[in-house]
Amino acid sequence: MRKADLLASFVVFLVALPLCVGVAIASGVPAELGLVTGIVGGLVAGVMPGSSLQVSGPAAGLTVLVYEAVQSYGVQALGVLVLGAGLVQLALGALRLGRWFRAVSVAVVQGMLAGIGLVLIAGQVYAMGDAAAPASGVGKVAGLGSLVGDADPVALVIGGATVVVLLLWPRWRRGARLVPAPLLAVGLASVVTGVFDLSVRRVEVRGLLDSVRPPGLEDFGRLTEVGVIGTVLAFALIASAESLFSAAAVDRLHRGRRTDYDRELIAQGAGNAVCGVLGALPMTAVIVRSAANVQAGARTKVSRVLHGVWLLVFTALLPGVLGVIPVAALAGLLVHAGCKLVPVRELGPLWREHRGELVVLVVTAVAIVVGNLFEGVLVGLALAVAKTAWDISHVHVETEDQGEAGMVVRVVGHATFLRLPKLLDALEALPHDRDVRLELGGLRHLDHACAAALEGWAAGRDHERVATISSTS
């Protein structure tokens, strides 16, 4: 075992610890379940082939979906949902479909993350003030104006101070390498809360064995429900997309072996299957922990496996430490994570160069905030497909006047029903007192609707001037 991997494992453990707890609390489940998922991410997914330096565990990107599932079906159904998602991922990996996730529109993925980030921010701002959050995304946003009067000012200060530390501490690079910003922020908040005995809400500790609940036979029976099946598929597809996009990002951070997407998908599926058996949160590859692993000097998968070992040791020996952590500090941690999910810096370049992609991104994000995560992603995918169809449906009508021989009209590009009005407008604007030769050899694609329309246009000119349709260029 290399010394670099050992040191990196401690860094990743210190980064993962508060995030595992924070994601669990935000998802509406016991804090220990977040740690269980982190442990499985290290000990199960960590030993499997795929991506050597990527670290898995509970992620902020799935928090909104998990919370909705827990509210709809209860925490007791979480195990079967996650197990089902893991089995779907295993099947996708075995069928070698991992690489196809790279074909998903980047705008949809960014819109999905932006929508998750906005809902996460809106919900966790309430938790920063120890206040109850409305159920819907729209309600969370609309209720922010009245939050000041309802929030506990002490908790709000703790949460705000946590965000400030997260923003400022990384600027001192040497200090950030020694103590990760998430650990420092949550640690300081816990010390201040304990020393001054502040009356704010703290993490409830139930014990690891009391929190773990494997799914029972009655839970498997719920897999016949349409809503449950949809949630399983949403877990599987969104967790897979997030993991594989994270893998692509991590590959750009190091010069080692590249990710095998199909094997990584199988590793994620195996990890989620185990998480499901234990009744824990779903796992994905997490870019924050993975980047910390690479930057700490990790060289092999040993570092990510050991980080799972340290989480297990902590959970077994020091579970009571969780009880001193203020919920407001964890909420501040997730507000900061939610802000990172919104690609603010990329909006300007998209507006200047790819406004269609920006529309897809914004519509996807808004649909998630107004509706839910699964519906928002479907809306985004449908819009991305429509935009792509529109982009490739470029058709040009070129005319050449050949004097007494009449006119030659060449149609070039992709003639689809999306551009049919433009095509017909150009043809119907041609002089009615001239012979026209229509050449279609420059068309790369001619769909049935356009072919029928062209034939109808040619037939309509027969009583005036004969139009000859040519397939030669």
PDB file of N, CA and C in Angstrom, residues 209-289:
ATOM      1  N   LEU A 209     -27.447  -0.121  13.955  1.00  0.00           N
ATOM      2  CA  LEU A 209     -28.294  -1.299  13.797  1.00  0.00           C
ATOM      3  C   LEU A 209     -29.770  -0.943  13.843  1.00  0.00           C
ATOM      4  N   ASP A 210     -30.130   0.088  14.608  1.00  0.00           N
ATOM      5  CA  ASP A 210     -31.530   0.501  14.677  1.00  0.00           C
ATOM      6  C   ASP A 210     -31.982   1.180  13.392  1.00  0.00           C
ATOM      7  N   SER A 211     -31.050   1.791  12.664  1.00  0.00           N
ATOM      8  CA  SER A 211     -31.406   2.522  11.443  1.00  0.00           C
ATOM      9  C   SER A 211     -31.488   1.607  10.225  1.00  0.00           C
ATOM     10  N   VAL A 212     -30.650   0.590  10.188  1.00  0.00           N
ATOM     11  CA  VAL A 212     -30.636  -0.320   9.043  1.00  0.00           C
ATOM     12  C   VAL A 212     -31.900  -1.175   9.049  1.00  0.00           C
ATOM     13  N   ARG A 213     -32.617  -1.161   7.934  1.00  0.00           N
ATOM     14  CA  ARG A 213     -33.842  -1.950   7.831  1.00  0.00           C
ATOM     15  C   ARG A 213     -33.926  -2.599   6.459  1.00  0.00           C
ATOM     16  N   PRO A 214     -33.527  -3.883   6.348  1.00  0.00           N
ATOM     17  CA  PRO A 214     -33.635  -4.584   5.062  1.00  0.00           C
ATOM     18  C   PRO A 214     -35.092  -4.664   4.620  1.00  0.00           C
ATOM     19  N   PRO A 215     -35.370  -4.593   3.325  1.00  0.00           N
ATOM     20  CA  PRO A 215     -36.754  -4.665   2.849  1.00  0.00           C
ATOM     21  C   PRO A 215     -37.375  -6.026   3.126  1.00  0.00           C
ATOM     22  N   GLY A 216     -38.664  -6.018   3.461  1.00  0.00           N
ATOM     23  CA  GLY A 216     -39.398  -7.254   3.709  1.00  0.00           C
ATOM     24  C   GLY A 216     -40.213  -7.664   2.500  1.00  0.00           C
ATOM     25  N   LEU A 217     -40.886  -8.793   2.620  1.00  0.00           N
ATOM     26  CA  LEU A 217     -41.685  -9.302   1.507  1.00  0.00           C
ATOM     27  C   LEU A 217     -42.780  -8.330   1.098  1.00  0.00           C
ATOM     28  N   GLU A 218     -43.368  -7.657   2.092  1.00  0.00           N
ATOM     29  CA  GLU A 218     -44.433  -6.708   1.762  1.00  0.00           C
ATOM     30  C   GLU A 218     -43.896  -5.520   0.972  1.00  0.00           C
ATOM     31  N   ASP A 219     -42.628  -5.179   1.187  1.00  0.00           N
ATOM     32  CA  ASP A 219     -42.021  -4.080   0.432  1.00  0.00           C
ATOM     33  C   ASP A 219     -41.817  -4.475  -1.031  1.00  0.00           C
ATOM     34  N   PHE A 220     -41.405  -5.718  -1.279  1.00  0.00           N
ATOM     35  CA  PHE A 220     -41.230  -6.171  -2.655  1.00  0.00           C
ATOM     36  C   PHE A 220     -42.554  -6.186  -3.404  1.00  0.00           C
ATOM     37  N   GLY A 221     -43.644  -6.370  -2.688  1.00  0.00           N
ATOM     38  CA  GLY A 221     -44.948  -6.343  -3.328  1.00  0.00           C
ATOM     39  C   GLY A 221     -45.286  -4.998  -3.927  1.00  0.00           C
ATOM     40  N   ARG A 222     -44.661  -3.942  -3.455  1.00  0.00           N
ATOM     41  CA  ARG A 222     -44.936  -2.603  -3.970  1.00  0.00           C
ATOM     42  C   ARG A 222     -44.337  -2.383  -5.354  1.00  0.00           C
ATOM     43  N   LEU A 223     -43.487  -3.309  -5.791  1.00  0.00           N
ATOM     44  CA  LEU A 223     -42.893  -3.170  -7.118  1.00  0.00           C
ATOM     45  C   LEU A 223     -43.913  -3.337  -8.237  1.00  0.00           C
ATOM     46  N   THR A 224     -45.127  -3.716  -7.894  1.00  0.00           N
ATOM     47  CA  THR A 224     -46.190  -3.807  -8.900  1.00  0.00           C
ATOM     48  C   THR A 224     -46.856  -2.452  -9.127  1.00  0.00           C
ATOM     49  N   GLU A 225     -46.571  -1.466  -8.278  1.00  0.00           N
ATOM     50  CA  GLU A 225     -47.173  -0.148  -8.420  1.00  0.00           C
ATOM     51  C   GLU A 225     -46.433   0.662  -9.495  1.00  0.00           C
ATOM     52  N   VAL A 226     -47.216   1.336 -10.322  1.00  0.00           N
ATOM     53  CA  VAL A 226     -46.630   2.105 -11.422  1.00  0.00           C
ATOM     54  C   VAL A 226     -45.701   3.194 -10.889  1.00  0.00           C
ATOM     55  N   GLY A 227     -46.130   3.895  -9.853  1.00  0.00           N
ATOM     56  CA  GLY A 227     -45.310   4.962  -9.295  1.00  0.00           C
ATOM     57  C   GLY A 227     -43.993   4.457  -8.753  1.00  0.00           C
ATOM     58  N   VAL A 228     -44.013   3.287  -8.113  1.00  0.00           N
ATOM     59  CA  VAL A 228     -42.782   2.708  -7.559  1.00  0.00           C
ATOM     60  C   VAL A 228     -41.826   2.321  -8.688  1.00  0.00           C
ATOM     61  N   ILE A 229     -42.362   1.719  -9.735  1.00  0.00           N
ATOM     62  CA  ILE A 229     -41.521   1.345 -10.880  1.00  0.00           C
ATOM     63  C   ILE A 229     -40.883   2.585 -11.500  1.00  0.00           C
ATOM     64  N   GLY A 230     -41.672   3.654 -11.640  1.00  0.00           N
ATOM     65  CA  GLY A 230     -41.125   4.898 -12.183  1.00  0.00           C
ATOM     66  C   GLY A 230     -40.022   5.464 -11.316  1.00  0.00           C
ATOM     67  N   THR A 231     -40.180   5.370  -9.995  1.00  0.00           N
ATOM     68  CA  THR A 231     -39.151   5.869  -9.082  1.00  0.00           C
ATOM     69  C   THR A 231     -37.880   5.029  -9.177  1.00  0.00           C
ATOM     70  N   VAL A 232     -38.021   3.724  -9.300  1.00  0.00           N
ATOM     71  CA  VAL A 232     -36.862   2.838  -9.455  1.00  0.00           C
ATOM     72  C   VAL A 232     -36.079   3.214 -10.713  1.00  0.00           C
ATOM     73  N   LEU A 233     -36.798   3.398 -11.813  1.00  0.00           N
ATOM     74  CA  LEU A 233     -36.134   3.768 -13.064  1.00  0.00           C
ATOM     75  C   LEU A 233     -35.476   5.137 -12.950  1.00  0.00           C
ATOM     76  N   ALA A 234     -36.142   6.065 -12.273  1.00  0.00           N
ATOM     77  CA  ALA A 234     -35.563   7.398 -12.088  1.00  0.00           C
ATOM     78  C   ALA A 234     -34.285   7.308 -11.266  1.00  0.00           C
ATOM     79  N   PHE A 235     -34.319   6.546 -10.169  1.00  0.00           N
ATOM     80  CA  PHE A 235     -33.106   6.335  -9.364  1.00  0.00           C
ATOM     81  C   PHE A 235     -31.974   5.799 -10.241  1.00  0.00           C
ATOM     82  N   ALA A 236     -32.288   4.737 -11.009  1.00  0.00           N
ATOM     83  CA  ALA A 236     -31.255   4.057 -11.794  1.00  0.00           C
ATOM     84  C   ALA A 236     -30.669   4.969 -12.863  1.00  0.00           C
ATOM     85  N   LEU A 237     -31.527   5.631 -13.618  1.00  0.00           N
ATOM     86  CA  LEU A 237     -31.053   6.423 -14.755  1.00  0.00           C
ATOM     87  C   LEU A 237     -30.315   7.679 -14.297  1.00  0.00           C
ATOM     88  N   ILE A 238     -30.860   8.365 -13.299  1.00  0.00           N
ATOM     89  CA  ILE A 238     -30.228   9.603 -12.852  1.00  0.00           C
ATOM     90  C   ILE A 238     -28.926   9.303 -12.112  1.00  0.00           C
ATOM     91  N   ALA A 239     -28.923   8.256 -11.271  1.00  0.00           N
ATOM     92  CA  ALA A 239     -27.689   7.880 -10.580  1.00  0.00           C
ATOM     93  C   ALA A 239     -26.623   7.442 -11.578  1.00  0.00           C
ATOM     94  N   SER A 240     -27.025   6.718 -12.613  1.00  0.00           N
ATOM     95  CA  SER A 240     -26.069   6.271 -13.629  1.00  0.00           C
ATOM     96  C   SER A 240     -25.496   7.450 -14.396  1.00  0.00           C
ATOM     97  N   ALA A 241     -26.374   8.355 -14.813  1.00  0.00           N
ATOM     98  CA  ALA A 241     -25.904   9.524 -15.564  1.00  0.00           C
ATOM     99  C   ALA A 241     -24.948  10.360 -14.734  1.00  0.00           C
ATOM    100  N   GLU A 242     -25.310  10.596 -13.470  1.00  0.00           N
ATOM    101  CA  GLU A 242     -24.451  11.411 -12.614  1.00  0.00           C
ATOM    102  C   GLU A 242     -23.101  10.733 -12.396  1.00  0.00           C
ATOM    103  N   SER A 243     -23.107   9.414 -12.197  1.00  0.00           N
ATOM    104  CA  SER A 243     -21.855   8.690 -11.961  1.00  0.00           C
ATOM    105  C   SER A 243     -20.949   8.717 -13.184  1.00  0.00           C
ATOM    106  N   LEU A 244     -21.535   8.511 -14.362  1.00  0.00           N
ATOM    107  CA  LEU A 244     -20.706   8.431 -15.563  1.00  0.00           C
ATOM    108  C   LEU A 244     -20.223   9.802 -16.010  1.00  0.00           C
ATOM    109  N   PHE A 245     -21.022  10.831 -15.807  1.00  0.00           N
ATOM    110  CA  PHE A 245     -20.540  12.180 -16.095  1.00  0.00           C
ATOM    111  C   PHE A 245     -19.450  12.582 -15.101  1.00  0.00           C
ATOM    112  N   SER A 246     -19.597  12.142 -13.858  1.00  0.00           N
ATOM    113  CA  SER A 246     -18.549  12.382 -12.870  1.00  0.00           C
ATOM    114  C   SER A 246     -17.264  11.671 -13.270  1.00  0.00           C
ATOM    115  N   ALA A 247     -17.398  10.451 -13.797  1.00  0.00           N
ATOM    116  CA  ALA A 247     -16.224   9.692 -14.227  1.00  0.00           C
ATOM    117  C   ALA A 247     -15.481  10.426 -15.334  1.00  0.00           C
ATOM    118  N   ALA A 248     -16.232  11.003 -16.273  1.00  0.00           N
ATOM    119  CA  ALA A 248     -15.601  11.760 -17.355  1.00  0.00           C
ATOM    120  C   ALA A 248     -14.838  12.956 -16.800  1.00  0.00           C
ATOM    121  N   ALA A 249     -15.413  13.614 -15.786  1.00  0.00           N
ATOM    122  CA  ALA A 249     -14.749  14.771 -15.176  1.00  0.00           C
ATOM    123  C   ALA A 249     -13.489  14.344 -14.418  1.00  0.00           C
ATOM    124  N   VAL A 250     -13.573  13.229 -13.687  1.00  0.00           N
ATOM    125  CA  VAL A 250     -12.420  12.754 -12.921  1.00  0.00           C
ATOM    126  C   VAL A 250     -11.287  12.325 -13.853  1.00  0.00           C
ATOM    127  N   ASP A 251     -11.630  11.725 -14.992  1.00  0.00           N
ATOM    128  CA  ASP A 251     -10.597  11.316 -15.946  1.00  0.00           C
ATOM    129  C   ASP A 251      -9.769  12.503 -16.433  1.00  0.00           C
ATOM    130  N   ARG A 252     -10.384  13.683 -16.456  1.00  0.00           N
ATOM    131  CA  ARG A 252      -9.653  14.871 -16.893  1.00  0.00           C
ATOM    132  C   ARG A 252      -8.719  15.409 -15.814  1.00  0.00           C
ATOM    133  N   LEU A 253      -8.847  14.890 -14.589  1.00  0.00           N
ATOM    134  CA  LEU A 253      -8.031  15.384 -13.479  1.00  0.00           C
ATOM    135  C   LEU A 253      -6.742  14.598 -13.284  1.00  0.00           C
ATOM    136  N   HIS A 254      -6.613  13.448 -13.931  1.00  0.00           N
ATOM    137  CA  HIS A 254      -5.409  12.634 -13.731  1.00  0.00           C
ATOM    138  C   HIS A 254      -4.992  11.985 -15.041  1.00  0.00           C
ATOM    139  N   ARG A 255      -3.809  11.399 -15.053  1.00  0.00           N
ATOM    140  CA  ARG A 255      -3.265  10.791 -16.271  1.00  0.00           C
ATOM    141  C   ARG A 255      -3.253   9.268 -16.200  1.00  0.00           C
ATOM    142  N   GLY A 256      -3.920   8.725 -15.228  1.00  0.00           N
ATOM    143  CA  GLY A 256      -3.942   7.275 -15.069  1.00  0.00           C
ATOM    144  C   GLY A 256      -4.917   6.593 -16.014  1.00  0.00           C
ATOM    145  N   ARG A 257      -5.273   5.371 -15.661  1.00  0.00           N
ATOM    146  CA  ARG A 257      -6.156   4.578 -16.510  1.00  0.00           C
ATOM    147  C   ARG A 257      -7.529   5.231 -16.634  1.00  0.00           C
ATOM    148  N   ARG A 258      -8.058   5.226 -17.852  1.00  0.00           N
ATOM    149  CA  ARG A 258      -9.368   5.827 -18.113  1.00  0.00           C
ATOM    150  C   ARG A 258     -10.487   4.916 -17.618  1.00  0.00           C
ATOM    151  N   THR A 259     -11.657   5.487 -17.455  1.00  0.00           N
ATOM    152  CA  THR A 259     -12.810   4.748 -16.937  1.00  0.00           C
ATOM    153  C   THR A 259     -13.388   3.815 -17.987  1.00  0.00           C
ATOM    154  N   ASP A 260     -13.705   2.616 -17.588  1.00  0.00           N
ATOM    155  CA  ASP A 260     -14.505   1.693 -18.406  1.00  0.00           C
ATOM    156  C   ASP A 260     -15.955   1.909 -17.984  1.00  0.00           C
ATOM    157  N   TYR A 261     -16.742   2.552 -18.838  1.00  0.00           N
ATOM    158  CA  TYR A 261     -18.079   2.987 -18.450  1.00  0.00           C
ATOM    159  C   TYR A 261     -19.009   1.823 -18.108  1.00  0.00           C
ATOM    160  N   ASP A 262     -18.907   0.742 -18.838  1.00  0.00           N
ATOM    161  CA  ASP A 262     -19.789  -0.396 -18.562  1.00  0.00           C
ATOM    162  C   ASP A 262     -19.436  -1.052 -17.226  1.00  0.00           C
ATOM    163  N   ARG A 263     -18.150  -1.193 -16.955  1.00  0.00           N
ATOM    164  CA  ARG A 263     -17.743  -1.775 -15.672  1.00  0.00           C
ATOM    165  C   ARG A 263     -18.080  -0.840 -14.514  1.00  0.00           C
ATOM    166  N   GLU A 264     -17.933   0.450 -14.735  1.00  0.00           N
ATOM    167  CA  GLU A 264     -18.284   1.397 -13.685  1.00  0.00           C
ATOM    168  C   GLU A 264     -19.777   1.341 -13.385  1.00  0.00           C
ATOM    169  N   LEU A 265     -20.586   1.161 -14.419  1.00  0.00           N
ATOM    170  CA  LEU A 265     -22.028   1.043 -14.218  1.00  0.00           C
ATOM    171  C   LEU A 265     -22.362  -0.221 -13.424  1.00  0.00           C
ATOM    172  N   ILE A 266     -21.650  -1.303 -13.692  1.00  0.00           N
ATOM    173  CA  ILE A 266     -21.848  -2.537 -12.928  1.00  0.00           C
ATOM    174  C   ILE A 266     -21.426  -2.326 -11.477  1.00  0.00           C
ATOM    175  N   ALA A 267     -20.321  -1.613 -11.253  1.00  0.00           N
ATOM    176  CA  ALA A 267     -19.871  -1.333  -9.883  1.00  0.00           C
ATOM    177  C   ALA A 267     -20.904  -0.508  -9.127  1.00  0.00           C
ATOM    178  N   GLN A 268     -21.462   0.501  -9.790  1.00  0.00           N
ATOM    179  CA  GLN A 268     -22.485   1.312  -9.154  1.00  0.00           C
ATOM    180  C   GLN A 268     -23.736   0.487  -8.866  1.00  0.00           C
ATOM    181  N   GLY A 269     -24.089  -0.387  -9.804  1.00  0.00           N
ATOM    182  CA  GLY A 269     -25.255  -1.247  -9.594  1.00  0.00           C
ATOM    183  C   GLY A 269     -25.066  -2.200  -8.437  1.00  0.00           C
ATOM    184  N   ALA A 270     -23.867  -2.786  -8.324  1.00  0.00           N
ATOM    185  CA  ALA A 270     -23.589  -3.687  -7.203  1.00  0.00           C
ATOM    186  C   ALA A 270     -23.665  -2.935  -5.883  1.00  0.00           C
ATOM    187  N   GLY A 271     -23.104  -1.734  -5.849  1.00  0.00           N
ATOM    188  CA  GLY A 271     -23.159  -0.932  -4.633  1.00  0.00           C
ATOM    189  C   GLY A 271     -24.579  -0.582  -4.242  1.00  0.00           C
ATOM    190  N   ASN A 272     -25.387  -0.191  -5.211  1.00  0.00           N
ATOM    191  CA  ASN A 272     -26.773   0.158  -4.900  1.00  0.00           C
ATOM    192  C   ASN A 272     -27.598  -1.059  -4.504  1.00  0.00           C
ATOM    193  N   ALA A 273     -27.283  -2.218  -5.073  1.00  0.00           N
ATOM    194  CA  ALA A 273     -27.985  -3.432  -4.665  1.00  0.00           C
ATOM    195  C   ALA A 273     -27.719  -3.735  -3.190  1.00  0.00           C
ATOM    196  N   VAL A 274     -26.461  -3.584  -2.767  1.00  0.00           N
ATOM    197  CA  VAL A 274     -26.122  -3.802  -1.358  1.00  0.00           C
ATOM    198  C   VAL A 274     -26.771  -2.744  -0.475  1.00  0.00           C
ATOM    199  N   CYS A 275     -26.745  -1.479  -0.929  1.00  0.00           N
ATOM    200  CA  CYS A 275     -27.413  -0.414  -0.173  1.00  0.00           C
ATOM    201  C   CYS A 275     -28.901  -0.724  -0.012  1.00  0.00           C
ATOM    202  N   GLY A 276     -29.509  -1.246  -1.061  1.00  0.00           N
ATOM    203  CA  GLY A 276     -30.924  -1.589  -0.991  1.00  0.00           C
ATOM    204  C   GLY A 276     -31.203  -2.692   0.007  1.00  0.00           C
ATOM    205  N   VAL A 277     -30.341  -3.703   0.038  1.00  0.00           N
ATOM    206  CA  VAL A 277     -30.508  -4.798   1.002  1.00  0.00           C
ATOM    207  C   VAL A 277     -30.408  -4.277   2.432  1.00  0.00           C
ATOM    208  N   LEU A 278     -29.605  -3.237   2.633  1.00  0.00           N
ATOM    209  CA  LEU A 278     -29.431  -2.662   3.969  1.00  0.00           C
ATOM    210  C   LEU A 278     -30.445  -1.549   4.260  1.00  0.00           C
ATOM    211  N   GLY A 279     -31.278  -1.214   3.277  1.00  0.00           N
ATOM    212  CA  GLY A 279     -32.268  -0.161   3.485  1.00  0.00           C
ATOM    213  C   GLY A 279     -31.665   1.229   3.527  1.00  0.00           C
ATOM    214  N   ALA A 280     -30.512   1.423   2.873  1.00  0.00           N
ATOM    215  CA  ALA A 280     -29.798   2.693   2.935  1.00  0.00           C
ATOM    216  C   ALA A 280     -30.130   3.577   1.734  1.00  0.00           C
ATOM    217  N   LEU A 281     -29.463   4.729   1.669  1.00  0.00           N
ATOM    218  CA  LEU A 281     -29.649   5.675   0.576  1.00  0.00           C
ATOM    219  C   LEU A 281     -29.019   5.145  -0.712  1.00  0.00           C
ATOM    220  N   PRO A 282     -29.487   5.608  -1.862  1.00  0.00           N
ATOM    221  CA  PRO A 282     -28.809   5.245  -3.108  1.00  0.00           C
ATOM    222  C   PRO A 282     -27.457   5.932  -3.189  1.00  0.00           C
ATOM    223  N   MET A 283     -26.547   5.353  -3.951  1.00  0.00           N
ATOM    224  CA  MET A 283     -25.217   5.920  -4.090  1.00  0.00           C
ATOM    225  C   MET A 283     -24.943   6.284  -5.532  1.00  0.00           C
ATOM    226  N   THR A 284     -24.092   7.269  -5.706  1.00  0.00           N
ATOM    227  CA  THR A 284     -23.555   7.618  -7.018  1.00  0.00           C
ATOM    228  C   THR A 284     -22.081   7.958  -6.813  1.00  0.00           C
ATOM    229  N   ALA A 285     -21.371   8.085  -7.917  1.00  0.00           N
ATOM    230  CA  ALA A 285     -20.030   8.645  -7.831  1.00  0.00           C
ATOM    231  C   ALA A 285     -20.166  10.136  -7.565  1.00  0.00           C
ATOM    232  N   VAL A 286     -19.347  10.675  -6.679  1.00  0.00           N
ATOM    233  CA  VAL A 286     -19.480  12.064  -6.245  1.00  0.00           C
ATOM    234  C   VAL A 286     -18.234  12.834  -6.632  1.00  0.00           C
ATOM    235  N   ILE A 287     -18.413  13.888  -7.415  1.00  0.00           N
ATOM    236  CA  ILE A 287     -17.268  14.626  -7.947  1.00  0.00           C
ATOM    237  C   ILE A 287     -16.480  15.316  -6.842  1.00  0.00           C
ATOM    238  N   VAL A 288     -17.150  15.800  -5.771  1.00  0.00           N
ATOM    239  CA  VAL A 288     -16.433  16.504  -4.704  1.00  0.00           C
ATOM    240  C   VAL A 288     -15.436  15.573  -4.041  1.00  0.00           C
ATOM    241  N   ARG A 289     -15.889  14.372  -3.654  1.00  0.00           N
ATOM    242  CA  ARG A 289     -15.001  13.414  -3.006  1.00  0.00           C
ATOM    243  C   ARG A 289     -13.948  12.878  -3.976  1.00  0.00           C
TER     244      ARG A 289
END
